[in-house]
Coordinates of C-alpha atoms in Angstrom, one line a residue:
Chain O
M1 CA -32.0 3.7 7.3
S2 CA -31.7 7.2 6.0
L3 CA -28.5 9.1 5.5
I4 CA -27.7 12.8 5.6
I5 CA -24.8 13.9 3.5
V6 CA -23.1 17.3 3.7
G7 CA -20.5 18.6 1.3
T8 CA -19.8 20.6 -1.9
V9 CA -21.8 20.3 -5.1
A10 CA -19.7 22.1 -7.5
F11 CA -17.7 22.5 -10.8
D12 CA -14.2 21.1 -11.2
A13 CA -11.7 21.5 -14.1
I14 CA -9.0 18.8 -13.9
Q15 CA -5.8 18.6 -15.8
T16 CA -3.7 15.3 -15.8
P17 CA -0.7 14.2 -17.8
F18 CA -3.3 12.3 -19.9
G19 CA -5.8 15.1 -20.7
S20 CA -8.1 17.8 -19.4
S21 CA -11.7 17.4 -18.2
G22 CA -13.0 20.8 -19.1
K23 CA -15.6 22.1 -16.6
V24 CA -17.4 19.0 -15.1
V25 CA -19.7 18.4 -12.1
G26 CA -17.8 17.5 -9.0
G27 CA -17.8 18.2 -5.3
A28 CA -17.6 16.0 -2.2
A29 CA -21.3 15.6 -1.8
S30 CA -21.8 14.7 -5.4
Y31 CA -19.4 11.8 -5.3
I32 CA -20.6 10.7 -1.8
G33 CA -24.2 10.8 -2.9
L34 CA -23.8 8.9 -6.2
S35 CA -21.6 6.3 -4.5
A36 CA -23.9 5.8 -1.4
S37 CA -27.0 5.6 -3.7
Q38 CA -25.8 2.2 -4.8
F39 CA -26.5 0.9 -1.3
V40 CA -29.0 3.2 0.5
K41 CA -32.4 4.2 -0.7
E42 CA -33.0 7.5 1.2
Q43 CA -30.5 10.3 1.4
H44 CA -30.8 14.0 2.2
I45 CA -28.2 16.3 0.7
I46 CA -27.2 19.5 2.4
S47 CA -25.2 21.9 0.2
V48 CA -25.4 25.0 -1.9
I49 CA -25.3 25.7 -5.7
G50 CA -25.6 28.8 -7.9
D51 CA -28.0 29.3 -10.7
D52 CA -25.3 28.2 -13.2
F53 CA -25.6 24.6 -12.0
P54 CA -27.3 22.1 -14.3
Q55 CA -30.7 21.0 -13.1
S56 CA -30.1 17.7 -14.9
F57 CA -27.6 16.7 -12.3
V58 CA -30.0 17.7 -9.5
D59 CA -32.6 15.6 -11.2
E60 CA -30.1 12.7 -11.4
L61 CA -29.6 12.9 -7.6
E62 CA -33.3 12.9 -7.0
S63 CA -33.9 9.9 -9.3
R64 CA -31.5 8.1 -7.0
G65 CA -33.4 8.8 -3.8
I66 CA -31.3 11.8 -2.8
Q67 CA -33.7 14.4 -1.5
T68 CA -32.7 18.0 -2.2
D69 CA -34.7 20.1 0.2
G70 CA -31.4 20.9 1.9
L71 CA -29.7 21.9 -1.3
E72 CA -29.9 25.7 -1.4
R73 CA -30.1 27.3 -4.9
R74 CA -28.9 30.9 -5.0
K75 CA -30.1 33.2 -7.7
D76 CA -27.6 35.3 -9.5
E77 CA -24.7 33.6 -7.9
K78 CA -22.1 31.1 -9.2
S79 CA -21.4 27.6 -7.9
F80 CA -18.1 26.7 -6.2
F81 CA -15.4 26.1 -8.7
W82 CA -12.1 24.3 -8.3
E83 CA -9.4 23.8 -10.9
G84 CA -6.4 21.5 -10.3
K85 CA -3.5 19.9 -12.1
Y86 CA -2.1 16.5 -11.3
H87 CA 1.6 15.8 -11.4
Q88 CA 3.2 13.1 -13.5
D89 CA 2.8 10.4 -10.8
M90 CA -1.0 11.2 -10.3
N91 CA -0.4 11.1 -6.5
S92 CA -0.1 14.8 -6.0
R93 CA -1.7 17.9 -7.5
D94 CA -1.6 21.6 -7.5
T95 CA -4.6 23.8 -7.1
L96 CA -4.8 26.3 -9.9
T97 CA -8.1 28.1 -9.1
T98 CA -10.5 28.2 -6.2
E99 CA -13.6 30.3 -6.5
L100 CA -15.7 30.0 -3.4
N101 CA -18.7 31.8 -4.9
V102 CA -21.8 30.5 -3.1
L103 CA -19.7 28.7 -0.5
A104 CA -18.3 32.0 0.9
D105 CA -21.1 32.6 3.3
F106 CA -22.9 29.2 3.2
Q107 CA -25.2 28.7 6.2
P108 CA -26.4 25.1 6.0
R109 CA -30.0 24.2 6.9
V110 CA -31.1 20.8 7.9
P111 CA -34.7 20.4 6.5
Q112 CA -37.4 18.9 8.6
E113 CA -37.6 15.8 6.4
A114 CA -34.0 14.9 7.1
Q115 CA -34.5 14.9 10.9
G116 CA -34.2 11.5 12.5
A117 CA -31.6 10.2 10.1
S118 CA -29.5 7.5 11.6
F119 CA -26.4 8.1 9.6
V120 CA -24.6 11.3 8.8
M121 CA -21.7 11.8 6.4
L122 CA -19.9 15.1 6.9
G123 CA -17.9 15.5 3.6
N124 CA -14.9 17.8 3.3
L125 CA -16.0 21.4 3.9
D126 CA -15.5 24.2 6.4
P127 CA -15.6 22.7 9.9
S128 CA -18.0 25.4 11.0
V129 CA -20.5 24.3 8.4
Q130 CA -20.1 20.7 9.6
L131 CA -20.6 21.8 13.2
S132 CA -23.7 23.7 12.3
V133 CA -25.3 20.6 10.8
L134 CA -24.5 18.6 13.9
D135 CA -26.0 21.4 16.1
Q136 CA -29.2 21.4 14.1
L137 CA -29.9 17.6 14.6
D138 CA -32.9 16.9 16.9
Q139 CA -31.7 13.4 17.6
K140 CA -28.3 11.9 18.1
P141 CA -27.5 9.8 15.0
K142 CA -26.4 6.1 15.2
L143 CA -23.2 7.0 13.4
V144 CA -21.5 10.2 12.2
V145 CA -18.6 9.9 9.7
L146 CA -16.3 12.9 9.1
D147 CA -14.0 13.5 6.1
T148 CA -11.6 16.5 6.1
M149 CA -8.3 17.6 4.7
N150 CA -5.0 19.3 5.4
F151 CA -6.4 22.7 4.2
W152 CA -8.7 22.9 7.3
M153 CA -5.9 21.8 9.6
D154 CA -3.9 24.7 8.3
I155 CA -6.5 27.5 8.6
A156 CA -9.2 26.2 11.0
L157 CA -7.7 23.7 13.3
E158 CA -9.7 24.6 16.4
P159 CA -13.2 24.3 14.8
L160 CA -12.0 21.2 13.1
K161 CA -11.0 19.7 16.5
Q162 CA -14.5 20.5 17.8
V163 CA -16.1 18.5 15.0
I164 CA -13.6 15.7 15.4
K165 CA -14.6 15.4 19.0
R166 CA -18.2 14.8 18.1
V167 CA -17.9 12.1 15.4
D168 CA -17.7 8.3 15.5
V169 CA -15.5 7.7 12.4
L170 CA -12.8 10.0 10.9
T171 CA -11.7 9.3 7.3
I172 CA -8.4 11.0 6.4
N173 CA -5.4 10.4 4.2
D174 CA -2.0 9.2 5.5
E175 CA -0.2 12.6 5.3
E176 CA -3.2 14.3 7.0
A177 CA -3.2 11.7 9.7
R178 CA 0.4 12.4 10.4
Q179 CA -0.2 16.2 10.4
L180 CA -3.2 16.0 12.7
S181 CA -1.5 13.6 15.2
G182 CA 2.1 14.7 14.9
E183 CA 3.0 11.0 14.7
H184 CA 4.8 9.5 11.7
S185 CA 3.8 5.9 12.3
L186 CA 0.2 5.4 11.1
V187 CA -0.5 3.0 13.9
K188 CA 0.5 5.6 16.5
A189 CA -1.3 8.3 14.5
A190 CA -4.6 6.3 14.5
N191 CA -4.2 5.6 18.2
K192 CA -3.8 9.3 19.0
I193 CA -6.7 10.4 16.8
Q194 CA -8.9 7.9 18.7
T195 CA -8.2 9.9 21.8
M196 CA -9.4 13.1 20.1
G197 CA -13.0 11.7 19.7
P198 CA -13.6 9.1 17.0
S199 CA -13.7 5.5 18.1
T200 CA -12.8 4.4 14.5
V201 CA -10.2 5.9 12.2
V202 CA -9.9 5.1 8.5
I203 CA -6.6 6.1 6.9
K204 CA -6.8 6.4 3.1
K205 CA -3.6 5.7 1.3
G206 CA -4.8 6.2 -2.3
E207 CA -3.3 3.7 -4.6
H208 CA -1.9 1.9 -1.6
G209 CA -5.2 1.1 0.0
A210 CA -6.9 1.9 3.2
L211 CA -6.4 1.0 6.9
L212 CA -9.3 0.7 9.4
F213 CA -8.4 1.1 13.1
Q214 CA -10.7 0.6 16.1
K215 CA -9.1 0.1 19.5
D216 CA -6.6 -2.7 19.1
Q217 CA -8.1 -4.0 15.9
V218 CA -6.8 -3.2 12.5
F219 CA -7.9 -4.1 9.0
F220 CA -6.3 -3.4 5.6
A221 CA -7.9 -3.3 2.2
P222 CA -5.7 -2.7 -0.8
A223 CA -6.6 -0.5 -3.7
L224 CA -7.2 -2.5 -6.9
P225 CA -4.1 -2.4 -9.1
L226 CA -5.5 -0.5 -12.1
E227 CA -4.0 -0.4 -15.6
E228 CA -5.1 3.2 -16.1
V229 CA -5.9 5.9 -13.6
L230 CA -7.4 8.7 -15.6
D231 CA -8.5 11.0 -12.7
P232 CA -8.3 10.3 -9.0
T233 CA -10.4 13.4 -8.1
G234 CA -13.3 12.4 -5.9
A235 CA -11.9 8.9 -5.2
G236 CA -11.7 9.6 -1.4
D237 CA -15.3 10.9 -1.4
T238 CA -16.5 8.0 -3.4
F239 CA -14.8 5.7 -0.9
A240 CA -16.6 7.5 2.0
G241 CA -20.0 7.2 0.1
G242 CA -19.6 3.5 -0.3
F243 CA -18.4 3.1 3.3
I244 CA -21.3 4.9 4.9
G245 CA -23.8 3.7 2.3
H246 CA -23.2 0.1 3.2
L247 CA -23.4 0.9 7.0
A248 CA -26.6 2.8 6.5
R249 CA -28.2 0.1 4.3
T250 CA -27.4 -2.6 6.9
G251 CA -27.8 -0.6 10.0
D252 CA -24.9 -2.6 11.4
T253 CA -21.9 -0.6 12.8
S254 CA -19.9 -3.6 14.1
F255 CA -16.2 -3.9 13.2
A256 CA -16.9 -6.9 11.0
N257 CA -19.4 -4.9 9.0
M258 CA -17.1 -1.9 8.8
K259 CA -14.5 -4.2 7.2
R260 CA -17.1 -5.0 4.5
A261 CA -17.8 -1.2 4.2
V262 CA -14.1 -0.5 3.6
V263 CA -14.0 -3.1 0.9
L264 CA -17.1 -1.7 -0.8
G265 CA -15.8 1.8 -0.5
S266 CA -12.5 0.7 -2.1
A267 CA -14.4 -1.0 -4.9
M268 CA -16.5 2.2 -5.5
A269 CA -13.3 4.4 -5.4
S270 CA -11.7 2.3 -8.1
F271 CA -14.5 3.2 -10.5
A272 CA -14.2 6.9 -9.8
C273 CA -10.6 6.9 -11.1
E274 CA -11.6 5.5 -14.5
K275 CA -13.2 8.6 -16.0
F276 CA -13.1 12.4 -15.4
G277 CA -15.5 13.7 -12.8
T278 CA -18.6 11.7 -11.8
E279 CA -19.2 10.2 -15.2
R280 CA -18.2 6.6 -14.4
L281 CA -20.3 6.6 -11.2
M282 CA -23.4 7.6 -13.1
K283 CA -23.4 4.5 -15.3
L284 CA -22.6 1.7 -12.8
T285 CA -24.6 -1.4 -12.7
K286 CA -25.0 -3.9 -9.9
E287 CA -23.1 -6.4 -12.1
N288 CA -20.2 -3.9 -12.4
I289 CA -20.0 -3.6 -8.6
D290 CA -20.3 -7.3 -7.9
A291 CA -17.6 -8.1 -10.4
R292 CA -15.3 -5.5 -8.8
I293 CA -15.9 -6.8 -5.3
Q294 CA -15.0 -10.3 -6.5
R295 CA -11.7 -8.9 -7.8
F296 CA -11.0 -7.6 -4.3
V297 CA -11.8 -10.9 -2.8
N298 CA -9.4 -12.7 -5.2
L299 CA -6.7 -10.1 -4.8
V300 CA -6.2 -10.8 -1.1
D301 CA -7.3 -14.4 -0.9
F302 CA -4.8 -16.9 0.4
D303 CA -4.9 -20.0 2.5
M304 CA -1.9 -20.7 4.8
T305 CA -2.8 -24.3 5.4
F306 CA -0.4 -26.6 3.7
N307 CA 0.2 -30.3 4.2
D308 CA 3.8 -31.3 4.2
Chain M
M1 CA 15.0 -29.4 -1.4
S2 CA 18.3 -27.6 -1.3
L3 CA 18.8 -23.9 -2.1
I4 CA 21.7 -21.9 -3.5
I5 CA 21.9 -18.3 -2.4
V6 CA 24.1 -15.7 -4.1
G7 CA 24.7 -12.2 -2.8
T8 CA 26.9 -10.0 -0.6
V9 CA 28.0 -10.9 2.9
A10 CA 29.3 -7.5 4.1
F11 CA 29.5 -4.7 6.7
D12 CA 26.9 -1.9 6.8
A13 CA 26.7 1.3 8.8
I14 CA 23.3 2.7 8.9
Q15 CA 22.0 6.1 10.1
T16 CA 18.4 6.8 10.6
P17 CA 16.5 9.7 12.3
F18 CA 16.3 7.5 15.4
G19 CA 19.9 6.4 15.7
S20 CA 23.1 4.9 14.2
S21 CA 24.0 1.2 13.9
G22 CA 27.7 1.5 13.9
K23 CA 29.4 -1.2 11.8
V24 CA 27.1 -4.2 11.6
V25 CA 26.9 -7.4 9.6
G26 CA 24.7 -7.0 6.6
G27 CA 24.6 -7.9 2.9
A28 CA 21.9 -9.4 0.7
A29 CA 23.0 -13.1 1.2
S30 CA 23.2 -12.7 5.0
Y31 CA 19.6 -11.6 5.2
I32 CA 18.4 -14.1 2.6
G33 CA 20.2 -17.0 4.3
L34 CA 19.0 -16.1 7.8
S35 CA 15.4 -15.7 6.6
A36 CA 15.3 -18.8 4.5
S37 CA 16.9 -20.9 7.3
Q38 CA 13.6 -20.6 9.1
F39 CA 12.1 -22.8 6.3
V40 CA 14.7 -24.8 4.5
K41 CA 17.3 -27.1 6.0
E42 CA 20.0 -27.1 3.3
Q43 CA 21.5 -24.0 1.8
H44 CA 24.7 -23.2 -0.1
I45 CA 25.9 -19.7 0.1
I46 CA 28.0 -18.2 -2.7
S47 CA 29.8 -15.0 -1.8
V48 CA 33.1 -13.4 -0.8
I49 CA 34.4 -11.9 2.5
G50 CA 37.7 -10.4 3.6
D51 CA 39.7 -11.5 6.6
D52 CA 38.2 -8.7 8.7
F53 CA 34.9 -10.6 8.7
P54 CA 33.8 -12.2 12.0
Q55 CA 34.1 -16.0 12.0
S56 CA 31.2 -16.1 14.5
F57 CA 28.7 -14.9 11.8
V58 CA 30.0 -17.6 9.5
D59 CA 29.6 -20.2 12.3
E60 CA 26.1 -18.9 12.8
L61 CA 25.2 -19.5 9.2
E62 CA 26.7 -23.0 9.3
S63 CA 24.7 -23.8 12.5
R64 CA 21.6 -23.0 10.4
G65 CA 22.4 -25.5 7.7
I66 CA 24.0 -22.9 5.4
Q67 CA 27.0 -24.6 3.8
T68 CA 29.9 -22.1 3.2
D69 CA 32.1 -24.0 0.7
G70 CA 31.1 -21.3 -1.8
L71 CA 32.0 -18.5 0.6
E72 CA 35.4 -17.3 -0.5
R73 CA 37.6 -15.9 2.2
R74 CA 40.3 -13.5 1.0
K75 CA 43.5 -13.0 3.0
D76 CA 44.7 -9.4 3.5
E77 CA 41.6 -7.9 1.9
K78 CA 38.6 -6.1 3.4
S79 CA 34.9 -7.1 3.2
F80 CA 32.4 -5.0 1.1
F81 CA 31.3 -2.0 3.1
W82 CA 28.2 0.2 2.6
E83 CA 27.2 3.2 4.6
G84 CA 23.8 4.9 4.2
K85 CA 21.5 7.4 5.8
Y86 CA 17.7 7.3 5.8
H87 CA 15.6 10.4 5.3
Q88 CA 13.0 11.4 7.8
D89 CA 10.2 9.4 6.2
M90 CA 12.4 6.2 6.3
N91 CA 11.3 5.4 2.7
S92 CA 14.3 6.8 1.0
R93 CA 18.0 6.9 1.7
D94 CA 21.3 8.3 0.5
T95 CA 24.5 6.2 0.1
L96 CA 27.3 7.8 2.0
T97 CA 30.1 5.3 1.4
T98 CA 30.6 2.3 -0.9
E99 CA 33.8 0.3 -0.6
L100 CA 33.8 -2.6 -3.0
N101 CA 36.9 -4.2 -1.5
V102 CA 36.7 -8.0 -2.1
L103 CA 33.7 -7.5 -4.4
A104 CA 35.7 -5.5 -7.0
D105 CA 36.9 -8.6 -8.8
F106 CA 34.7 -11.4 -7.3
Q107 CA 34.5 -14.5 -9.5
P108 CA 31.9 -16.8 -7.9
R109 CA 32.5 -20.5 -7.8
V110 CA 29.7 -23.0 -7.4
P111 CA 31.1 -25.8 -5.2
Q112 CA 30.4 -29.4 -6.2
E113 CA 28.3 -30.0 -3.1
A114 CA 25.8 -27.3 -4.3
Q115 CA 25.3 -28.9 -7.7
G116 CA 21.8 -30.3 -8.2
A117 CA 20.1 -27.7 -6.0
S118 CA 16.5 -27.3 -7.1
F119 CA 16.1 -23.7 -6.0
V120 CA 18.4 -20.7 -6.7
M121 CA 18.1 -17.2 -5.2
L122 CA 20.2 -14.6 -7.0
G123 CA 20.4 -11.8 -4.5
N124 CA 21.2 -8.2 -5.5
L125 CA 24.8 -8.2 -7.0
D126 CA 26.6 -7.4 -10.2
P127 CA 24.5 -9.2 -13.0
S128 CA 27.7 -10.7 -14.4
V129 CA 28.2 -12.5 -11.1
Q130 CA 24.6 -13.7 -11.2
L131 CA 25.1 -14.9 -14.8
S132 CA 28.3 -16.7 -13.9
V133 CA 26.5 -18.7 -11.2
L134 CA 23.8 -19.8 -13.6
D135 CA 26.4 -20.8 -16.2
Q136 CA 28.1 -23.0 -13.7
L137 CA 25.1 -25.1 -12.8
D138 CA 25.1 -28.7 -14.1
Q139 CA 21.4 -29.0 -14.0
K140 CA 18.5 -26.6 -14.6
P141 CA 17.0 -25.8 -11.2
K142 CA 13.2 -26.0 -10.6
L143 CA 13.0 -22.3 -9.8
V144 CA 15.4 -19.4 -10.1
V145 CA 14.5 -16.1 -8.3
L146 CA 16.3 -12.9 -9.1
D147 CA 16.5 -9.7 -7.0
T148 CA 18.1 -6.6 -8.3
M149 CA 18.0 -2.8 -8.1
N150 CA 18.1 0.4 -10.0
F151 CA 21.9 0.7 -9.6
W152 CA 22.4 -2.2 -12.1
M153 CA 19.8 -0.8 -14.5
D154 CA 21.8 2.4 -14.6
I155 CA 25.3 0.9 -15.2
A156 CA 24.8 -2.7 -16.4
L157 CA 21.4 -2.9 -18.1
E158 CA 22.5 -5.3 -20.9
P159 CA 24.0 -8.0 -18.6
L160 CA 21.0 -7.5 -16.3
K161 CA 18.6 -8.2 -19.2
Q162 CA 20.5 -11.4 -19.9
V163 CA 20.0 -12.6 -16.3
I164 CA 16.3 -11.5 -16.3
K165 CA 15.8 -13.6 -19.5
R166 CA 16.9 -16.7 -17.6
V167 CA 15.0 -16.5 -14.4
D168 CA 11.5 -17.7 -13.3
V169 CA 10.7 -15.0 -10.8
L170 CA 11.9 -11.4 -10.5
T171 CA 11.5 -9.5 -7.3
I172 CA 11.9 -5.7 -7.6
N173 CA 10.6 -2.6 -6.0
D174 CA 7.9 -0.4 -7.5
E175 CA 10.2 2.4 -8.8
E176 CA 12.6 -0.1 -10.2
A177 CA 9.7 -1.9 -12.0
R178 CA 8.7 1.4 -13.6
Q179 CA 12.3 2.1 -14.6
L180 CA 12.9 -1.3 -16.1
S181 CA 9.6 -1.4 -18.0
G182 CA 9.1 2.3 -18.8
E183 CA 5.5 1.9 -17.6
H184 CA 4.0 3.9 -14.8
S185 CA 1.1 1.5 -14.0
L186 CA 2.4 -1.4 -12.0
V187 CA 0.0 -3.7 -13.8
K188 CA 1.4 -2.8 -17.2
A189 CA 5.0 -2.9 -15.7
A190 CA 4.5 -6.4 -14.5
N191 CA 3.0 -7.5 -17.8
K192 CA 5.9 -6.1 -19.7
I193 CA 8.5 -7.6 -17.4
Q194 CA 6.9 -11.0 -18.0
T195 CA 7.7 -10.6 -21.7
M196 CA 11.4 -10.2 -20.7
G197 CA 11.7 -13.7 -19.2
P198 CA 10.3 -14.2 -15.8
S199 CA 6.8 -15.9 -15.7
T200 CA 6.3 -14.4 -12.2
V201 CA 6.9 -10.9 -11.0
V202 CA 6.9 -9.7 -7.4
I203 CA 6.7 -5.9 -6.9
K204 CA 7.8 -4.9 -3.5
K205 CA 6.3 -1.6 -2.2
G206 CA 8.0 -1.4 1.2
E207 CA 5.6 -0.3 3.9
H208 CA 2.8 -0.5 1.2
G209 CA 3.1 -4.3 0.8
A210 CA 3.9 -6.5 -2.2
L211 CA 2.1 -7.5 -5.4
L212 CA 2.5 -11.0 -7.0
F213 CA 1.8 -11.2 -10.8
Q214 CA 1.6 -14.3 -12.9
K215 CA -0.2 -14.2 -16.3
D216 CA -3.6 -12.7 -15.5
Q217 CA -3.5 -13.5 -11.8
V218 CA -2.6 -11.0 -9.2
F219 CA -2.2 -11.3 -5.4
F220 CA -1.5 -8.5 -2.9
A221 CA -0.1 -8.9 0.6
P222 CA 0.1 -5.8 2.8
A223 CA 3.1 -4.9 5.0
L224 CA 2.2 -5.1 8.7
P225 CA 1.5 -1.7 10.0
L226 CA 4.3 -1.3 12.6
E227 CA 4.5 1.1 15.5
E228 CA 8.2 1.6 15.0
V229 CA 10.4 1.0 12.0
L230 CA 14.0 1.2 13.3
D231 CA 15.8 0.1 10.2
P232 CA 14.4 -1.1 6.9
T233 CA 17.8 -2.2 5.5
G234 CA 17.6 -5.8 4.3
A235 CA 13.8 -6.0 4.5
G236 CA 13.6 -6.7 0.8
D237 CA 16.3 -9.5 1.1
T238 CA 14.6 -10.9 4.1
F239 CA 11.4 -11.0 2.1
A240 CA 13.1 -12.8 -0.7
G241 CA 14.6 -15.3 1.8
G242 CA 11.3 -16.1 3.3
F243 CA 9.7 -16.3 -0.2
I244 CA 12.1 -18.8 -1.7
G245 CA 12.7 -20.6 1.6
H246 CA 9.0 -21.6 1.8
L247 CA 9.0 -22.6 -1.9
A248 CA 12.2 -24.7 -1.4
R249 CA 10.9 -26.3 1.7
T250 CA 7.6 -27.4 0.1
G251 CA 8.9 -28.0 -3.4
D252 CA 5.6 -26.5 -4.7
T253 CA 5.9 -23.7 -7.2
S254 CA 2.1 -23.3 -7.9
F255 CA 0.6 -19.8 -7.7
A256 CA -1.4 -20.8 -4.6
N257 CA 1.9 -21.7 -2.9
M258 CA 3.6 -18.6 -4.1
K259 CA 0.9 -16.5 -2.4
R260 CA 1.7 -18.3 0.9
A261 CA 5.4 -17.6 0.1
V262 CA 4.7 -13.8 -0.3
V263 CA 2.8 -13.8 3.0
L264 CA 5.7 -15.6 4.8
G265 CA 8.2 -13.3 3.1
S266 CA 6.3 -10.2 4.3
A267 CA 6.1 -11.6 7.8
M268 CA 9.9 -12.2 7.9
A269 CA 10.5 -8.7 6.4
S270 CA 8.5 -7.1 9.2
F271 CA 10.9 -8.6 11.7
A272 CA 14.0 -7.2 9.8
C273 CA 12.7 -3.6 10.4
E274 CA 12.6 -3.9 14.2
K275 CA 16.4 -3.8 14.9
F276 CA 19.5 -2.6 13.1
G277 CA 21.2 -5.2 10.8
T278 CA 20.5 -8.9 11.2
E279 CA 20.1 -8.8 14.9
R280 CA 16.3 -9.5 15.0
L281 CA 16.6 -12.3 12.5
M282 CA 19.1 -14.1 14.6
K283 CA 16.8 -14.5 17.6
L284 CA 13.5 -15.5 16.0
T285 CA 11.5 -18.4 17.3
K286 CA 8.9 -20.5 15.5
E287 CA 6.3 -19.0 17.9
N288 CA 7.4 -15.4 16.9
I289 CA 6.9 -16.3 13.2
D290 CA 3.5 -18.1 13.8
A291 CA 2.2 -15.2 15.8
R292 CA 3.2 -12.7 13.1
I293 CA 1.6 -14.8 10.3
Q294 CA -1.6 -14.8 12.3
R295 CA -1.5 -11.0 12.4
F296 CA -1.3 -11.0 8.6
V297 CA -4.2 -13.4 8.4
N298 CA -6.3 -11.1 10.7
L299 CA -5.2 -7.9 8.9
V300 CA -6.8 -8.8 5.6
D301 CA -9.5 -11.2 6.8
F302 CA -13.1 -10.2 5.8
D303 CA -16.3 -12.0 4.9
M304 CA -18.5 -10.3 2.3
T305 CA -21.5 -12.5 3.1
F306 CA -24.1 -10.6 4.9
N307 CA -27.8 -11.5 5.4
D308 CA -30.2 -8.6 5.0

């Protein structure tokens, strides 16, 4: 089944205690698309770039079945640019530079070829852009997943609540879940968010894994314990891409299949941390992914039966 | 098989954003003993109390098969007292008061009845006390587990390293593992600690679960997502009690059985957080524990097989 993905396609410059990336390709939709392309054959990307953006990356997306009719290219304008610096613990970061450029007045357009998509992934972006995409859809999709962040809660809470009301799954990190719900307990936070619209809530805890909540059901997938985390930028988007990619490939939105989707998303996210930017995601093989999934299975496998 | 437990039996006063405990019974050996008593029939406690300590709690321990010949009672002296205050997030706390009292010059004595124990749990305490207990044992136990904390790394690192060298399993929290090893990555930290003595390392991450490392094997058990955490004091000790209690009951120290022990320890720890002090642990039934274990099984259960 086909998948619409919405989000930034951009440049990042990342500093960590272990090195600097220089200017690399990033953006939520880049990570989501590359990650989902491991699972789903047909995607439509909706985003905007300037004429400074490398055509080679657009070609790479297209070679992976990501159709770019909805990727607006603006002449004489620059792509969105974000620069950030991670703290020593790699769990928090400061934004050094944000240049909106083409994003400043982005009006998304859903191309005709994308209509009828069963799955929609609204990556982190201005909620009014996310809303506009939903408004342009001719048919109600089977599943809409929304990712957002605290930035939009701070400056655009009302439009954000409007989007949240219309989606099936919200993916959000633990601190953002607390901010959005006003509840410290993640169980209570997830319950409260379910009353705001989404029937399913995924709380991403970074190196501490992810929780999947739906009604009274809860599932937990750890993050793989990694020897080295070079750059966590895009890990959450890569998770979301793997999650919706698996659901779109199988067409199955049951809770049991969402659990698989969380494990696959976590496996994909673990790759994203191994190199700066999208580099690691570009070179993944099916064997890499299968081996990583097996590590997840082993990590949590236990058998309580014991004869004594 | 019988189990020796070493640690404090003491008074705590705990303040949290949700209330204050007043003066309650606490101490590492209290939590360990109560938790392990759900699994193992014969324990020997080695600790010290003043004459202000309630005999009813000592009776409670004895009624659970915890022999108290090694529990020294000092006339005209006061029990160890700790007062602490948790921060809003319940993940960190400040110590307000520490009165060593009977602990100041505690010389542990392993009673004759405890000799020959196959399992030894060295709860958090001055490393020289832990060493003294090991020195007094006539026979090498099948398994010695050590729990400690950053306080001893700060003021008694050399004696602590001497104990670490002589134990089979070290249980320690994530920040302490980083401090002890000088490695930020928990994978590298666990590998380094294994070169210091213990063949197995358990890294406790509080609400984020626990990791079990042994050579190239790793296992992760989440903490149960709880609606309310009233008081996390003693959760780590309760974990340790469940962990070694299961190993001592079964006599099986294989990695597969240690994984079960981690799950049981996590289940027991989740109860400890539900009330102030040891209250919740006193009233547990087998049905309570079985139901909680089932919640753990459900929480991480997934099946990657999918026909498409």
